[in-house]
Amino acid sequence: MAATPACREAILAIKPYVPGKPIEEVQRELGVKDVIKLASNENPLGPSPEAVQALREASERAYLYPDGNCYYLKDALGDKLGVTAENIIVGNGTDEIIKMLAEAYINPGDEVVVADPTFSEYEFAAQVMGGRAIKVPCRSFRHDLKAMAAAITPRTRLVFICNPNNPTGTIIGQVVLDTFLHEVPPSVLVVLDEAYADYVTAEHYPDSLAYVRGGRANIIVLRTFSKIYGLAGLRVGYGVAVPEIIRDLNRVREPFNVNLLAQAAALAALGDEAHIRKSREINDEGKGYLYEQFAALGLQYVPTESNFIFVDLQRDSRKVFQELLKKGVIVRTGDIFGYDTFLRVTVGTPRQNERFIQALREVLAQA
Ligand SMILES: *Cc1c(COP(=O)(O)O)cnc(C)c1O
């Protein structure tokens, strides 16, 4: 066979993203019927019933192109967040906005500063554009903002701060962030990824939108409907920044990037505050339970401000992962983040948490 056309050199170093294993795949491959997924930080309560109703109604209109401007969703988000529609860009998941940021700001050879470990999409987006991620090790599982500020060079275009951080669940507080922002040159765009903001309980969590409201020109705050809003399957995320940044991102946006069903469901989910409250409560309860159980098993974990916990099993977590799969429990191994003995587990419903702990107890006893 003839050689295939060569792809761009810049993308050769990219390893395709390995997502959390889908439930159906485990059922198919291992013949386990009752499978729970605690691997992708989805809301274990599912979507808001109001979002499901809105989806049903919107399905009748699925033959129409969506509103490319997401008018109603931006309007409602603006009201909720105290900004205007001109401050908002909506994406096919936050993932798409991360890629748009790279498309808008990264030239070949440019640098983005990221923490290590953190969400892998930041490095991916930089690489797609021929840029490079400069990885700054976390300290005590937290972003080391001093070191990240020191890593900024004339080639730096973006700094990604994942707050709370995935996979560690840690946050950086208002004072530390303020100090950092003082040091960042205006030519560098600071991306605050707050995918898990609604789970945070700590008082010192930054009010990042206040920067945008105050006109700070080199910050964008990212949020998503995939986590506490329970709509990961529909793909809706958004960014909040000054209108000039939003305008530049809109240059690279696909015209109909957020589908009609997703817009309708996100709008309804936004209004269902009871569902959010309940989701937060069940998460706080689950965190407490898992902390106790990890302690009882003699396992160290990183206290979390999100809906997942990074726990040290003190042995190769990939083997434990495989054994857990056989028992119908899907989690995430730490090796993808460079932590071979860690697992990242999503806080589930009380029943799911108990089932995970029971399975983990059995697997650890075998080894
Ligand atoms: C899950 C997650 C997102 C959200 O991604 P979507 O594309 O909106 O589903 C963004 N950032 C981090 C750190 C995440 O963990």
mmCIF file with all atom_site columns, N, CA and C in Angstrom, residues 27 47 72 96 109 153 155-156 166 172 254 268 299 301 327 337 361-363:
data_model
loop_
_atom_site.group_PDB
_atom_site.id
_atom_site.type_symbol
_atom_site.label_atom_id
_atom_site.label_alt_id
_atom_site.label_comp_id
_atom_site.label_asym_id
_atom_site.label_entity_id
_atom_site.label_seq_id
_atom_site.pdbx_PDB_ins_code
_atom_site.Cartn_x
_atom_site.Cartn_y
_atom_site.Cartn_z
_atom_site.occupancy
_atom_site.B_iso_or_equiv
_atom_site.pdbx_formal_charge
_atom_site.auth_seq_id
_atom_site.auth_comp_id
_atom_site.auth_asym_id
_atom_site.auth_atom_id
_atom_site.pdbx_PDB_model_num
ATOM 1  N N  . GLN A 1 27  ? -19.239 -3.638 30.321 1.00 0.00 ? 27  GLN A N  1
ATOM 2  C CA . GLN A 1 27  ? -20.264 -4.690 30.236 1.00 0.00 ? 27  GLN A CA 1
ATOM 3  C C  . GLN A 1 27  ? -19.949 -5.647 29.095 1.00 0.00 ? 27  GLN A C  1
ATOM 4  N N  . PRO A 1 47  ? -28.971 14.445 35.261 1.00 0.00 ? 47  PRO A N  1
ATOM 5  C CA . PRO A 1 47  ? -29.349 15.822 34.935 1.00 0.00 ? 47  PRO A CA 1
ATOM 6  C C  . PRO A 1 47  ? -30.556 16.278 35.751 1.00 0.00 ? 47  PRO A C  1
ATOM 7  N N  . TYR A 1 72  ? -30.336 33.063 24.396 1.00 0.00 ? 72  TYR A N  1
ATOM 8  C CA . TYR A 1 72  ? -31.054 32.887 25.667 1.00 0.00 ? 72  TYR A CA 1
ATOM 9  C C  . TYR A 1 72  ? -30.145 32.358 26.768 1.00 0.00 ? 72  TYR A C  1
ATOM 10 N N  . GLU A 1 96  ? -13.805 22.620 24.082 1.00 0.00 ? 96  GLU A N  1
ATOM 11 C CA . GLU A 1 96  ? -13.743 23.364 22.821 1.00 0.00 ? 96  GLU A CA 1
ATOM 12 C C  . GLU A 1 96  ? -13.198 24.773 23.055 1.00 0.00 ? 96  GLU A C  1
ATOM 13 N N  . GLY A 1 109 ? 5.832   27.394 18.435 1.00 0.00 ? 109 GLY A N  1
ATOM 14 C CA . GLY A 1 109 ? 6.954   27.756 19.300 1.00 0.00 ? 109 GLY A CA 1
ATOM 15 C C  . GLY A 1 109 ? 6.543   28.524 20.545 1.00 0.00 ? 109 GLY A C  1
ATOM 16 N N  . THR A 1 153 ? 7.870   33.412 30.216 1.00 0.00 ? 153 THR A N  1
ATOM 17 C CA . THR A 1 153 ? 8.937   33.986 29.383 1.00 0.00 ? 153 THR A CA 1
ATOM 18 C C  . THR A 1 153 ? 8.287   34.867 28.312 1.00 0.00 ? 153 THR A C  1
ATOM 19 N N  . ARG A 1 155 ? 7.897   34.139 25.438 1.00 0.00 ? 155 ARG A N  1
ATOM 20 C CA . ARG A 1 155 ? 7.132   33.260 24.538 1.00 0.00 ? 155 ARG A CA 1
ATOM 21 C C  . ARG A 1 155 ? 5.801   32.808 25.136 1.00 0.00 ? 155 ARG A C  1
ATOM 22 N N  . THR A 1 156 ? 5.591   33.095 26.406 1.00 0.00 ? 156 THR A N  1
ATOM 23 C CA . THR A 1 156 ? 4.376   32.623 27.076 1.00 0.00 ? 156 THR A CA 1
ATOM 24 C C  . THR A 1 156 ? 3.158   33.410 26.606 1.00 0.00 ? 156 THR A C  1
ATOM 25 N N  . ASN A 1 166 ? -7.821  19.387 38.693 1.00 0.00 ? 166 ASN A N  1
ATOM 26 C CA . ASN A 1 166 ? -8.052  18.004 38.319 1.00 0.00 ? 166 ASN A CA 1
ATOM 27 C C  . ASN A 1 166 ? -6.675  17.436 37.982 1.00 0.00 ? 166 ASN A C  1
ATOM 28 N N  . ILE A 1 172 ? -6.421  27.036 44.868 1.00 0.00 ? 172 ILE A N  1
ATOM 29 C CA . ILE A 1 172 ? -5.609  28.152 45.328 1.00 0.00 ? 172 ILE A CA 1
ATOM 30 C C  . ILE A 1 172 ? -6.579  29.261 45.712 1.00 0.00 ? 172 ILE A C  1
ATOM 31 N N  . GLU A 1 254 ? -16.705 27.772 15.451 1.00 0.00 ? 254 GLU A N  1
ATOM 32 C CA . GLU A 1 254 ? -17.576 27.249 14.401 1.00 0.00 ? 254 GLU A CA 1
ATOM 33 C C  . GLU A 1 254 ? -18.942 27.920 14.535 1.00 0.00 ? 254 GLU A C  1
ATOM 34 N N  . ALA A 1 268 ? -32.368 25.287 31.002 1.00 0.00 ? 268 ALA A N  1
ATOM 35 C CA . ALA A 1 268 ? -33.270 24.764 32.038 1.00 0.00 ? 268 ALA A CA 1
ATOM 36 C C  . ALA A 1 268 ? -32.486 24.353 33.278 1.00 0.00 ? 268 ALA A C  1
ATOM 37 N N  . LEU A 1 299 ? -5.236  4.495  54.038 1.00 0.00 ? 299 LEU A N  1
ATOM 38 C CA . LEU A 1 299 ? -4.830  5.125  52.776 1.00 0.00 ? 299 LEU A CA 1
ATOM 39 C C  . LEU A 1 299 ? -4.802  6.645  52.912 1.00 0.00 ? 299 LEU A C  1
ATOM 40 N N  . TYR A 1 301 ? -5.079  10.366 51.354 1.00 0.00 ? 301 TYR A N  1
ATOM 41 C CA . TYR A 1 301 ? -5.791  10.994 50.235 1.00 0.00 ? 301 TYR A CA 1
ATOM 42 C C  . TYR A 1 301 ? -5.555  12.492 50.290 1.00 0.00 ? 301 TYR A C  1
ATOM 43 N N  . LYS A 1 327 ? -15.210 -6.138 39.129 1.00 0.00 ? 327 LYS A N  1
ATOM 44 C CA . LYS A 1 327 ? -16.303 -6.028 40.088 1.00 0.00 ? 327 LYS A CA 1
ATOM 45 C C  . LYS A 1 327 ? -17.303 -4.943 39.684 1.00 0.00 ? 327 LYS A C  1
ATOM 46 N N  . PHE A 1 337 ? -1.449  10.779 35.050 1.00 0.00 ? 337 PHE A N  1
ATOM 47 C CA . PHE A 1 337 ? -0.992  12.056 35.597 1.00 0.00 ? 337 PHE A CA 1
ATOM 48 C C  . PHE A 1 337 ? 0.428   11.954 36.167 1.00 0.00 ? 337 PHE A C  1
ATOM 49 N N  . ARG A 1 361 ? -11.941 -2.708 49.208 1.00 0.00 ? 361 ARG A N  1
ATOM 50 C CA . ARG A 1 361 ? -11.534 -3.483 50.378 1.00 0.00 ? 361 ARG A CA 1
ATOM 51 C C  . ARG A 1 361 ? -11.157 -4.908 49.959 1.00 0.00 ? 361 ARG A C  1
ATOM 52 N N  . GLU A 1 362 ? -12.006 -5.520 49.124 1.00 0.00 ? 362 GLU A N  1
ATOM 53 C CA . GLU A 1 362 ? -11.756 -6.892 48.671 1.00 0.00 ? 362 GLU A CA 1
ATOM 54 C C  . GLU A 1 362 ? -10.479 -6.969 47.829 1.00 0.00 ? 362 GLU A C  1
ATOM 55 N N  . VAL A 1 363 ? -10.325 -6.021 46.919 1.00 0.00 ? 363 VAL A N  1
ATOM 56 C CA . VAL A 1 363 ? -9.160  -6.046 46.027 1.00 0.00 ? 363 VAL A CA 1
ATOM 57 C C  . VAL A 1 363 ? -7.868  -5.844 46.803 1.00 0.00 ? 363 VAL A C  1
#
